[in-house]
Each structure stands twice: as C-alpha cells, then as structure tokens.
Amino acid sequence: MWTAAALGWLKPHLFWNAAHSHGPRVHTHADPKTLIQAKRLKPRPHAIYQSFLSCYNLRAFSLLRLCHTDSECPAMGGIKAALESTDGTPWLRSCYNALSSSTRIIHIPLVVESRISRSRILGLNMSIEKNKNCSSIEPIDHDHRQASWTDEINNGEITQDVFEVSSTPQAFADCLGTAHLEENGNSLLCPLPSSDPNDPLYWTQPFKFYILGLTTAIPFFSLFLTTGGSLSIQKITIAFSQPLSKVEGLITYPFLCSCVSLIFMPPLSTKFGRRPFYLFGLAALVGACLWAPLATSYDSFFWARLLLGTGHGFFQALAPLTIVDIFFVLERGFAVAVHCALLAIGAVSGMFVIGFLLKYLSYKVPYFVIGGIYVIIFFLVLFTFPEAAFKRDTTSRALAREKKVGIRRLRIFNGIFVDESLTRLVFRPLGFMCFPSVAWSAIVFGCHNGPLAAVNVVTCRIFLGPPYNFQASQLGALFLPTLPFIFLAMYISGPLCERLVRKLTARNNGIFEPEMRLPALLPTFLISPLAFFLFGVVLEYKLHWAWASVALAMFDFSIVGAISVPVAYNLDILKPIASEIIVATFVGKSFITFLMGKRIFAWMELHSPLKVYFTLGAISMVALCPFFVFIFEGKKIRRTAIKWRLIQWMLWSNDREDYEPTIDETIPNSKSRV
C-alpha cells in the first residue's frame, strides 16, 4: 500500500513536462510508465531523494520528498524537514537558500554518487523552480539493460533504494561527445576528479607540463634519427655499398614498423597501465641507438632501424594517451597542439643538428648522442613519472584513499585498469576505423605526414646536387625558418582554438560540442595546398633556395594544424576509448605514409616535380575539405554513426567512463578555469 502510494506521488512530479526546463533536451519515445519503477521504496517522513544521472546537458539534481500528504511542496518542504532533523549539512542549506531566493537552475554538490555510468544512462533534463512542485527526468538506457542507483538520504544517513530504468538507445547517440562545461560563468571540470588523492587530474599544472615535456621528448629525439637520418643516406650508401633506391627503405620501412607497434601497444597500456610500456619502449630505443652504429652489414643496420621505428611507434600513441589521462577537456587542445608543434620542431631541428654533425663526423655519431639522451630520459621516467592511467569509478569518491608516496608511487606495475579482454581492445580500432571522424582524421594525418618523408628525401636529392650544391649543414639550416611558422600554428591550434571553444560554449548555454574546435583548421586548409604548389614550382624551375625555405615553413605550419585539431576533435567525441581511437588514427596514418612514401619516389622519376606536388596539393585540399561538413553536420554524423551495427558491437564497457562535469564544493578549485 505504501509502495503504491509512493509511486502515485512520484509519478506526477517526476515526469513533469520538460518544457519548463532550460537548455537542450534529450527526447525519448518510451512510455513514461515504463521509464521508472520502484522495486523497493520505504516511505519515511522527511526523506530526501537526490537523483543524479550523468547527462549531456547536466542542469541540476532532483530533490524530492516523500510526505504523508500531497499538500506540501516536495522540494522546499523536504529540505526544511531535513534541515530540522539533521545537523544542517552545507549542501542542503545552500540548496534551500538557492531555491528560496530565485528560480534559476542550480547545481547541488554531490553527496551520494550515482551507480549509473554515462554510457548506460544518458539523457536527463531536470530543473527545480521556486514554488513548483515538480521536477522532470527523462532517463534513457542505450542498451536496453536495467540500471540502478542508490540515493536515499534519511536523517543524514544513506540507505538504499533501487530503481529500474529502461528505454530507447537514442540518448547515447545524442550525448556522444557533448558535454556541459560552463554554468553561470564557471567552467566545469570534465572529467570530474575523484576523491582519491592519487588521481592524476590532481597533479599540479607545472608537473603536468613537465610530464607533457617528458613524453614529447621521446618521439622528439626519435624524429632526429627517423627524419634527420635522411641526410645520412649518401654516407650510408657509400659505407655499405648499396644502391640509393635500396637505402631509401631505411626511411620508409620504419614507418611501417611504427604502424605494427601501434596496433598492440595502446591496448596493452590501456589494460596494464602506461608506465611499464614507457620503460619498455625506452629500453627498445636505447638498444636500437646502440645497435645501429655497431652494425657491420646493411642488413644488421636495417633491422636496427626497424627497431627504432617500432620504439617510435610506441610513443606516437603513449604521448596523446597521457595527455588524455592528466588534462581536462578544455586543456587538451592546447596540450595536443604543444605536443604536435614540438614534434614538428623535432623534425626540423633534427635536420639541422644531424646535418651539422654529419659535416664533421660519421653517420654513427648521432645514434650514440641520441642513445645517451634516451638513457637520461629512461631514469627520469623511472624515478619521476608515476602511473598516469587511473581507474576512476563511483566508489572512489566515497572511499578515503591514502596518497601513495615514495616507492609505492613509482611502482612499475599497478594492476589492471579495465575489465575488457585484450582481444576486444585490439580489434575495436578496426571497427572504429569506419567511424567518419576517425577515418577523416587518419586520411588528413596520412596525406600530410606521407609527403613529409618524401619532402625530406627529395630535398636531400635536389639541394645536395647542382645547381644548389649544398653541404649537409647548409641543408639543415634550410629548415630553420620553419620554426616561427610552427609556433604560429601551435598558437592557432592551442590557445586561440581553446579561446574560441570557450566563447562558443558560453554562447551555447554552456554546452560544449566537439565541432567547436574545427574552425581552427581553416588556416591549414588555405596554406597546405599552397605549400605543395610552391614547393613543386621551386623544384621545377630551380628557384632561389629561399623560396624552398618558405614552402617548407608553410608545409610545417599545415602539419601542426592537420594533426592536432582532428586528433583533439576525435578525443573529445570518443574519450572513453581514447587508446583505440589513437590506434585507429595512427595506424591509418602509418599505412598512408608508407604507401605514399613508396610511390612518390618512383612517381617523381616518371613525372616532373611540378606535376607531382600539384597533385599532392590537390590531395591535401580534398582530404581537408570534409572539415566544412563536420562543422555543420558533425553532430548529426556522429549520432548516426554510433548506431551502426558494427560500431554498436564495438561499444565499450562501463568501466571506461569518467564522471560528467559539475561544480562540486568537495573538489578543490573546481570553480577555477580549467
């Protein structure tokens, strides 16, 4: 009888017409009678129910009161009763003051954590207004499974009540990538840090950027040897008495090995943590740097280069994954831009440094120098870099955890971080390669990174011979003017893009859409084809070397934007499976790079440089063109794509989810700009 009475009271108030709520809505076609059913409900006077569900337009938490009569205001009466019967907890008092003073939508600090993850219950539009005996909830379960949460607070004590929710899969598509990042001028933290002091999101900003620098330094120096190594082709050809066409494989085949290592490393690091694979990858790079200069045959040197490419592939994925681990949503764009800019600088400075060393020393010396640097980085990672992966679940907020210090903080193995099988983690990227934004990102990345290796090799061929007759050191200096262009691209893809995202988010009632990043790609769209066209003209008509330097600078500018913006866009959409998205993007990029690198050399022997690079410029323009479509239709595209049968079969488990953003008074500095 009490249960029936409670349900009779809950129904008219729990499913109030959502027209009174603010902000964008999630619609459902499910019968409201089947949306929520109480399995066990203990009616007690003055009981407060706090219903918190993760949602794409997070607005407020529902406050309901079970009363003996229906005449009392459920929200105001319930709060008053709780304040009278308890010690007056701050969150209740602040809620009461907010409700009694205005009709605005409010946030109530979280007390009882929801047991529902965002991937299972998505779609809540809820508001509380002054003198309104109502609040609205529209929960949606994307996989038709039942979910439950515990959320009853009775006289300051937490008891358990179980509710079932069932509905349609529409909200999962509606919520994909969308987040509520601003409320009343406050930036909201996303993901929401747990109460565990070991959460990497609590690391200080200087330490986060130290980690970013450390993770970027590894591929930075490997680029010295992978791209800068093209300057040593002539010396290697002489040393091993091999034809130039065969020696060029030392540049292209390491990219293929990077692709292979990318397939297996991110799933393993997702399962077992980042730290062991940082150390393993660094050990491989140190071994390759020692093996290559000591090789006595071309085959031995070739295998050392393959090991170098394999190690480089490790950190192509680990660095972006670490960015996702330690930075908030509104910080990731800048961090990714810094990472990509430093890699571009590594390729440029590698040409200069390696060229200078080769002028006076053997081709073996750079390997010893970079190997020594990797030994230093290995010990820095071993003694200063804690585990960045973190399993952020609902219980971590409720349970007090001890902060790890000393050797406990630097353990190499820290357990298992996800429950999914390795097989599923390995094969999921294959399915998401057909996800439109991921496929587009891989194509853009590959169509710009593929010609990069060719440009380096072709530059060596053209400028080391007549009519330029450059020395190796002079050839490296040819790339120096690209540095200002790289920093400009970093500013556009990083701080300027984040500023644009904040303004668009505020204009959209605090709702963030990943497509808000894409306008920052417009300069790349304009400059990238021009860079190819200009470089082709320089090679065809033997123009002054300064024009080649300008073309290379424009090309490096476009590389930074073409990599950082699409990658950040995909991480915003599919953050829970960031490792798989990185794999899908980088594997696609590596295959395109390998194929283009192999064909460009033969292609240039059959056709003029003007025709080749005009064609590459046209390919670049065509690859970038879809960003206009994604700006205006990206939300519709991802909503449709996530419901494809293949993608649905590849969906991730609940333990891959993070908290939804909110302002929480229990989190230090949560109201500060993120």
Coordinates of C-alpha atoms in Angstrom, one line a residue, residues 80-515:
K80 CA 13.2 22.2 5.6
A81 CA 12.4 18.9 7.2
A82 CA 15.9 17.6 6.6
L83 CA 17.5 20.8 8.0
E84 CA 15.4 20.4 11.1
S85 CA 16.1 16.8 11.6
T86 CA 19.8 16.8 10.9
D87 CA 22.8 19.0 11.7
G88 CA 22.1 21.1 8.7
T89 CA 24.6 19.9 6.1
P90 CA 26.0 22.6 3.9
W91 CA 24.8 21.2 0.6
L92 CA 21.2 21.1 1.9
R93 CA 21.4 24.6 3.3
S94 CA 22.9 26.0 0.1
C95 CA 20.2 24.3 -1.9
Y96 CA 17.4 25.7 0.3
N97 CA 18.9 29.2 0.0
A98 CA 19.1 28.9 -3.7
L99 CA 15.5 27.6 -4.1
S100 CA 14.1 30.2 -1.8
S101 CA 15.9 33.2 -3.4
S102 CA 15.4 32.6 -7.2
T103 CA 14.1 30.4 -9.9
R104 CA 17.3 29.8 -11.6
I105 CA 18.7 26.4 -12.4
I106 CA 21.1 25.3 -9.6
H107 CA 23.8 22.7 -9.0
I108 CA 23.7 20.9 -5.7
P109 CA 27.0 19.4 -4.6
L110 CA 27.1 15.7 -4.9
V111 CA 26.7 13.6 -1.7
V112 CA 25.7 10.1 -3.0
E113 CA 27.4 9.0 -6.1
S114 CA 25.3 7.6 -8.9
R115 CA 25.8 3.9 -9.7
I116 CA 24.9 4.5 -13.4
S117 CA 27.7 5.2 -15.9
R118 CA 27.2 7.7 -18.7
S119 CA 27.3 5.0 -21.4
R120 CA 24.3 3.3 -19.8
I121 CA 22.0 6.1 -18.7
L122 CA 22.3 9.2 -20.9
G123 CA 19.6 11.7 -21.2
L124 CA 18.4 13.8 -18.3
N125 CA 16.8 17.2 -18.4
M126 CA 15.9 18.3 -14.9
S127 CA 15.1 21.6 -13.3
I128 CA 13.9 22.9 -10.0
E129 CA 11.9 26.1 -9.8
K130 CA 10.6 28.1 -6.9
N131 CA 7.2 27.2 -5.8
K132 CA 6.9 24.4 -8.4
N133 CA 6.0 21.0 -7.0
C134 CA 7.8 19.4 -9.9
S135 CA 10.9 18.3 -11.5
S136 CA 11.5 16.4 -14.7
I137 CA 13.6 13.4 -15.5
E138 CA 14.0 11.6 -18.8
P139 CA 16.4 8.7 -18.3
I140 CA 17.4 6.7 -21.3
D141 CA 19.3 3.4 -21.3
H142 CA 21.1 3.0 -24.6
D143 CA 21.5 -0.8 -24.5
H144 CA 18.0 -1.6 -23.1
R145 CA 19.6 -3.0 -19.9
Q146 CA 18.4 -2.1 -16.5
A147 CA 20.4 0.2 -14.3
S148 CA 20.2 1.1 -10.6
W149 CA 21.3 3.7 -8.2
T150 CA 21.3 4.3 -4.5
D151 CA 20.4 7.7 -3.5
E152 CA 18.2 8.0 -0.4
I153 CA 19.2 10.3 2.4
N154 CA 17.2 9.9 5.5
N155 CA 18.1 12.0 8.6
G156 CA 21.6 12.3 7.4
E157 CA 22.1 8.6 6.8
I158 CA 22.4 6.9 3.4
T159 CA 20.1 4.0 2.8
Q160 CA 19.5 2.1 -0.4
D161 CA 16.6 2.1 -2.8
V162 CA 16.7 0.5 -6.2
F163 CA 15.1 1.8 -9.3
E164 CA 14.9 0.3 -12.8
V165 CA 15.2 2.4 -16.0
S166 CA 14.6 1.1 -19.4
S167 CA 14.1 3.0 -22.7
T168 CA 15.5 3.6 -26.2
P169 CA 19.1 3.9 -27.4
Q170 CA 18.6 7.4 -28.8
A171 CA 20.2 9.3 -26.0
F172 CA 23.6 7.6 -26.2
A173 CA 23.9 8.9 -29.7
D174 CA 22.6 12.4 -28.6
C175 CA 25.2 12.6 -25.9
L176 CA 28.3 11.3 -27.7
G177 CA 31.0 14.0 -27.3
T178 CA 28.6 16.6 -26.0
A179 CA 29.4 18.0 -22.5
H180 CA 28.2 20.7 -20.2
L181 CA 31.3 22.7 -19.5
E182 CA 30.1 26.1 -18.2
E183 CA 27.4 27.2 -15.8
N184 CA 26.8 30.8 -14.7
G185 CA 30.2 31.9 -15.8
N186 CA 32.0 29.0 -14.1
S187 CA 34.0 26.5 -16.1
L188 CA 33.1 22.9 -15.1
L189 CA 35.7 20.2 -14.7
C190 CA 35.4 17.4 -17.2
P191 CA 36.2 14.7 -16.3
L192 CA 35.3 15.2 -12.7
P193 CA 38.2 14.2 -10.4
S194 CA 37.6 11.5 -7.9
S195 CA 38.3 12.0 -4.2
D196 CA 41.3 9.7 -4.5
P197 CA 44.5 11.9 -3.9
N198 CA 46.3 9.7 -6.4
D199 CA 44.1 10.8 -9.3
P200 CA 46.4 12.3 -12.0
L201 CA 43.9 15.1 -12.5
Y202 CA 45.1 16.5 -9.1
W203 CA 48.6 16.9 -10.3
T204 CA 49.8 20.5 -10.4
Q205 CA 49.9 22.3 -13.7
P206 CA 53.8 22.6 -13.7
F207 CA 54.1 18.9 -13.0
K208 CA 51.6 18.1 -15.8
F209 CA 53.5 20.1 -18.3
Y210 CA 56.7 18.5 -17.1
I211 CA 55.2 15.1 -17.9
L212 CA 54.0 16.5 -21.2
G213 CA 57.5 17.6 -22.0
L214 CA 59.0 14.3 -20.9
T215 CA 56.5 12.3 -23.0
T216 CA 57.1 14.5 -26.0
A217 CA 60.9 14.5 -25.7
I218 CA 60.9 10.8 -26.5
P219 CA 59.4 11.0 -30.0
F220 CA 61.1 14.4 -30.4
F221 CA 64.5 12.8 -30.4
S222 CA 63.5 9.7 -32.3
L223 CA 62.5 12.1 -35.1
F224 CA 66.1 13.2 -35.2
L225 CA 67.0 9.8 -36.4
T226 CA 63.9 8.9 -38.5
T227 CA 63.6 12.1 -40.5
G228 CA 67.0 13.7 -39.9
G229 CA 68.6 10.4 -40.8
S230 CA 67.7 11.1 -44.4
L231 CA 70.6 13.4 -44.5
S232 CA 73.0 10.5 -43.9
I233 CA 71.7 8.5 -46.9
Q234 CA 74.7 9.3 -49.1
K235 CA 77.2 8.3 -46.4
I236 CA 75.3 5.1 -45.7
T237 CA 75.2 4.3 -49.4
I238 CA 79.0 4.6 -49.5
A239 CA 79.6 2.7 -46.3
F240 CA 77.5 -0.4 -47.2
S241 CA 77.9 -0.2 -51.0
Q242 CA 74.2 -0.3 -51.6
P243 CA 72.1 1.4 -54.3
L244 CA 70.3 4.6 -53.3
S245 CA 66.9 3.0 -54.1
K246 CA 67.5 0.3 -51.5
V247 CA 68.9 2.7 -48.9
E248 CA 65.8 4.8 -49.1
G249 CA 64.0 1.9 -47.4
L250 CA 65.7 2.9 -44.2
I251 CA 63.3 5.9 -44.2
T252 CA 60.0 4.3 -45.3
Y253 CA 60.1 0.9 -43.6
P254 CA 60.4 2.2 -40.0
F255 CA 57.1 3.9 -40.6
L256 CA 55.6 0.5 -41.3
C257 CA 57.0 -0.8 -38.1
S258 CA 55.6 2.1 -36.2
C259 CA 52.2 1.0 -37.6
V260 CA 52.6 -2.5 -36.3
S261 CA 53.7 -1.4 -32.8
L262 CA 50.7 1.0 -32.7
I263 CA 48.3 -1.9 -33.1
F264 CA 49.4 -3.8 -30.0
M265 CA 50.9 -1.2 -27.6
P266 CA 47.9 1.0 -26.8
P267 CA 45.6 -1.9 -25.9
L268 CA 48.3 -3.3 -23.6
S269 CA 48.9 0.1 -22.0
T270 CA 45.1 0.5 -21.5
K271 CA 44.9 -2.8 -19.8
F272 CA 48.1 -2.7 -17.7
G273 CA 48.9 1.0 -17.4
R274 CA 51.2 3.4 -19.2
R275 CA 54.3 3.2 -17.0
P276 CA 55.7 -0.3 -17.9
F277 CA 55.4 0.4 -21.6
Y278 CA 57.2 3.8 -21.3
L279 CA 60.1 1.9 -19.7
F280 CA 59.9 -1.0 -22.2
G281 CA 59.8 1.4 -25.2
L282 CA 62.7 3.5 -23.9
A283 CA 64.7 0.3 -23.5
A284 CA 64.0 -0.6 -27.1
L285 CA 65.1 2.9 -28.3
V286 CA 68.3 2.7 -26.3
G287 CA 69.0 -0.8 -27.8
A288 CA 68.4 0.5 -31.3
C289 CA 70.7 3.5 -30.8
L290 CA 73.5 1.2 -29.7
W291 CA 72.8 -1.5 -32.3
A292 CA 72.7 0.8 -35.4
P293 CA 76.2 2.3 -35.2
L294 CA 77.8 -1.0 -34.2
A295 CA 76.2 -2.8 -37.2
T296 CA 78.8 -4.2 -39.7
S297 CA 76.4 -5.0 -42.5
Y298 CA 73.5 -3.3 -44.2
D299 CA 71.0 -6.0 -43.1
S300 CA 72.0 -5.5 -39.5
F301 CA 71.7 -1.7 -39.8
F302 CA 68.4 -2.1 -41.5
W303 CA 67.0 -4.2 -38.6
A304 CA 68.3 -1.7 -36.1
R305 CA 66.3 1.0 -38.0
L306 CA 63.2 -1.2 -37.8
L307 CA 63.6 -1.5 -34.0
L308 CA 64.0 2.3 -33.9
G309 CA 60.7 2.7 -35.8
T310 CA 59.0 0.2 -33.5
G311 CA 60.0 2.2 -30.4
H312 CA 59.0 5.4 -32.1
G313 CA 55.5 3.9 -32.7
F314 CA 55.2 3.2 -29.0
F315 CA 55.4 6.9 -28.1
Q316 CA 53.4 8.1 -31.0
A317 CA 50.4 6.7 -29.1
L318 CA 51.6 6.9 -25.5
A319 CA 52.0 10.7 -25.5
P320 CA 48.5 11.5 -26.7
L321 CA 47.0 8.9 -24.3
T322 CA 49.0 10.5 -21.4
I323 CA 47.5 13.9 -22.4
V324 CA 44.0 12.5 -22.1
D325 CA 44.9 10.9 -18.7
I326 CA 46.1 14.1 -17.0
F327 CA 44.4 17.1 -18.7
F328 CA 40.8 18.3 -18.6
V329 CA 38.7 18.7 -21.7
L330 CA 39.4 22.4 -22.0
E331 CA 43.1 21.9 -21.6
R332 CA 43.6 19.0 -24.1
G333 CA 43.5 21.2 -27.2
F334 CA 46.5 23.3 -26.1
A335 CA 48.4 20.2 -24.8
V336 CA 47.9 18.3 -28.1
A337 CA 48.9 21.5 -30.1
V338 CA 52.1 21.8 -27.9
H339 CA 52.9 18.1 -28.5
C340 CA 52.4 18.3 -32.3
A341 CA 54.4 21.5 -32.5
L342 CA 57.3 20.0 -30.6
L343 CA 57.3 17.0 -32.9
A344 CA 57.4 19.3 -35.9
I345 CA 60.2 21.2 -34.3
G346 CA 61.9 17.8 -33.7
A347 CA 61.8 17.0 -37.4
V348 CA 63.1 20.5 -38.3
S349 CA 65.8 20.7 -35.7
G350 CA 66.8 17.1 -36.4
M351 CA 67.6 18.1 -39.9
F352 CA 69.8 21.0 -38.7
V353 CA 71.5 19.1 -35.8
I354 CA 72.1 15.9 -37.8
G355 CA 73.3 17.9 -40.8
F356 CA 75.8 19.8 -38.6
L357 CA 77.1 16.6 -37.1
L358 CA 77.4 14.8 -40.4
K359 CA 79.5 17.7 -41.8
Y360 CA 82.4 16.8 -39.4
L361 CA 81.6 13.3 -38.1
S362 CA 80.4 9.9 -39.1
Y363 CA 76.8 8.9 -39.5
K364 CA 77.2 6.7 -36.4
V365 CA 77.7 9.7 -34.0
P366 CA 74.1 10.9 -33.9
Y367 CA 73.0 7.4 -32.8
F368 CA 75.4 7.5 -29.8
V369 CA 74.3 11.0 -28.9
I370 CA 70.6 10.3 -29.0
G371 CA 71.1 7.0 -27.2
G372 CA 72.8 8.8 -24.3
I373 CA 69.8 11.2 -24.2
Y374 CA 67.4 8.2 -24.0
V375 CA 69.3 6.8 -21.1
I376 CA 68.8 10.0 -19.2
I377 CA 65.1 10.1 -20.1
F378 CA 64.8 6.4 -19.0
F379 CA 65.9 7.2 -15.5
L380 CA 63.8 10.4 -15.4
V381 CA 60.7 8.3 -16.2
L382 CA 61.8 5.6 -13.8
F383 CA 62.2 7.9 -10.8
T384 CA 59.9 10.9 -11.5
F385 CA 57.0 9.7 -13.7
P386 CA 54.2 8.0 -11.7
E387 CA 51.4 6.0 -13.4
A388 CA 49.2 8.3 -15.4
A389 CA 46.4 5.8 -16.1
F390 CA 43.7 5.8 -13.4
K391 CA 40.6 3.8 -12.9
R392 CA 38.0 6.4 -12.0
D393 CA 34.8 4.8 -10.7
T394 CA 31.9 5.7 -8.5
T395 CA 33.3 4.2 -5.3
S396 CA 36.5 6.2 -5.5
R397 CA 34.6 9.3 -4.3
A398 CA 33.0 7.6 -1.3
L399 CA 36.1 5.8 0.0
A400 CA 39.0 7.6 1.6
R401 CA 42.3 6.6 -0.1
E402 CA 45.8 7.0 1.2
K403 CA 48.1 9.1 -1.0
K404 CA 50.9 7.0 -2.4
V405 CA 54.4 8.3 -1.7
G406 CA 57.9 7.1 -2.4
I407 CA 58.4 3.7 -4.0
R408 CA 54.7 3.0 -3.9
R409 CA 54.1 5.9 -6.2
L410 CA 56.7 4.7 -8.7
R411 CA 55.7 1.0 -8.9
I412 CA 56.2 -0.3 -12.5
F413 CA 53.0 -2.4 -12.5
N414 CA 49.9 -1.0 -10.8
G415 CA 47.3 -3.7 -11.6
I416 CA 44.7 -4.0 -14.3
F417 CA 42.8 -0.8 -15.3
V418 CA 40.0 -2.2 -17.5
D419 CA 38.0 -5.3 -17.4
E420 CA 37.7 -5.8 -21.2
S421 CA 39.6 -8.5 -22.9
L422 CA 42.8 -7.8 -24.8
T423 CA 41.2 -9.3 -27.9
R424 CA 38.4 -6.8 -27.8
L425 CA 40.8 -3.9 -27.1
V426 CA 43.0 -5.0 -30.1
F427 CA 40.1 -5.4 -32.6
R428 CA 38.0 -2.4 -31.6
P429 CA 40.1 0.1 -33.6
L430 CA 39.4 -1.9 -36.7
G431 CA 35.7 -1.2 -36.3
F432 CA 36.2 2.4 -35.4
M433 CA 38.3 3.0 -38.5
C434 CA 35.0 3.3 -40.3
F435 CA 33.7 5.9 -37.9
P436 CA 33.5 9.0 -40.1
S437 CA 35.5 11.4 -38.0
V438 CA 38.2 8.8 -37.2
A439 CA 38.6 7.9 -40.9
W440 CA 38.8 11.5 -41.9
S441 CA 41.4 12.2 -39.2
A442 CA 43.6 9.3 -40.4
I443 CA 43.3 10.4 -44.0
V444 CA 44.2 14.0 -43.2
F445 CA 47.1 12.9 -41.0
G446 CA 48.5 10.5 -43.6
C447 CA 48.1 12.8 -46.6
H448 CA 50.3 15.4 -44.7
N449 CA 52.7 13.0 -43.0
G450 CA 53.3 10.8 -46.0
P451 CA 54.8 13.6 -48.2
L452 CA 56.9 14.7 -45.2
A453 CA 59.3 11.8 -45.6
A454 CA 59.3 12.3 -49.3
V455 CA 60.0 16.0 -48.9
N456 CA 62.9 15.2 -46.7
V457 CA 64.4 12.7 -49.1
V458 CA 63.7 14.8 -52.2
T459 CA 65.2 17.9 -50.5
C460 CA 68.4 16.0 -50.0
R461 CA 68.5 14.8 -53.6
I462 CA 67.8 18.3 -55.1
F463 CA 69.8 20.6 -52.8
L464 CA 72.9 18.4 -52.3
G465 CA 73.4 18.4 -56.1
P466 CA 73.6 21.0 -58.8
P467 CA 72.7 23.8 -59.1
Y468 CA 72.5 24.3 -55.3
N469 CA 75.4 22.1 -54.2
F470 CA 74.5 22.5 -50.5
Q471 CA 76.6 20.9 -47.7
A472 CA 74.7 18.8 -45.2
S473 CA 74.9 21.5 -42.6
Q474 CA 73.6 24.1 -45.0
L475 CA 70.7 21.8 -45.9
G476 CA 69.8 21.6 -42.2
A477 CA 69.8 25.4 -42.0
L478 CA 67.3 25.4 -44.8
F479 CA 64.6 24.2 -42.3
L480 CA 65.3 26.7 -39.6
P481 CA 62.9 29.5 -40.9
T482 CA 60.1 27.0 -40.3
L483 CA 60.3 27.4 -36.5
P484 CA 58.2 30.7 -36.4
F485 CA 55.5 29.1 -38.5
I486 CA 55.4 26.1 -36.2
F487 CA 54.9 28.3 -33.2
L488 CA 52.2 30.3 -35.0
A489 CA 50.4 27.0 -35.8
M490 CA 50.7 25.9 -32.2
Y491 CA 49.1 29.2 -31.1
I492 CA 46.2 28.9 -33.5
S493 CA 45.6 25.2 -32.7
G494 CA 46.1 25.7 -29.0
P495 CA 45.4 28.9 -27.1
L496 CA 43.4 30.5 -29.9
C497 CA 41.3 27.4 -30.5
E498 CA 40.6 27.0 -26.8
R499 CA 39.5 30.6 -26.6
L500 CA 37.2 30.1 -29.5
V501 CA 35.8 26.9 -27.9
R502 CA 35.1 28.8 -24.6
K503 CA 33.2 31.6 -26.4
L504 CA 31.2 29.2 -28.5
T505 CA 30.4 27.1 -25.4
A506 CA 29.2 30.1 -23.5
R507 CA 27.1 31.2 -26.4
N508 CA 25.6 27.7 -26.5
N509 CA 24.3 27.9 -22.9
G510 CA 27.4 26.2 -21.5
I511 CA 27.1 23.1 -23.8
F512 CA 30.3 22.0 -25.5
E513 CA 30.2 20.4 -28.9
P514 CA 33.5 18.8 -30.3
E515 CA 32.8 20.6 -33.6

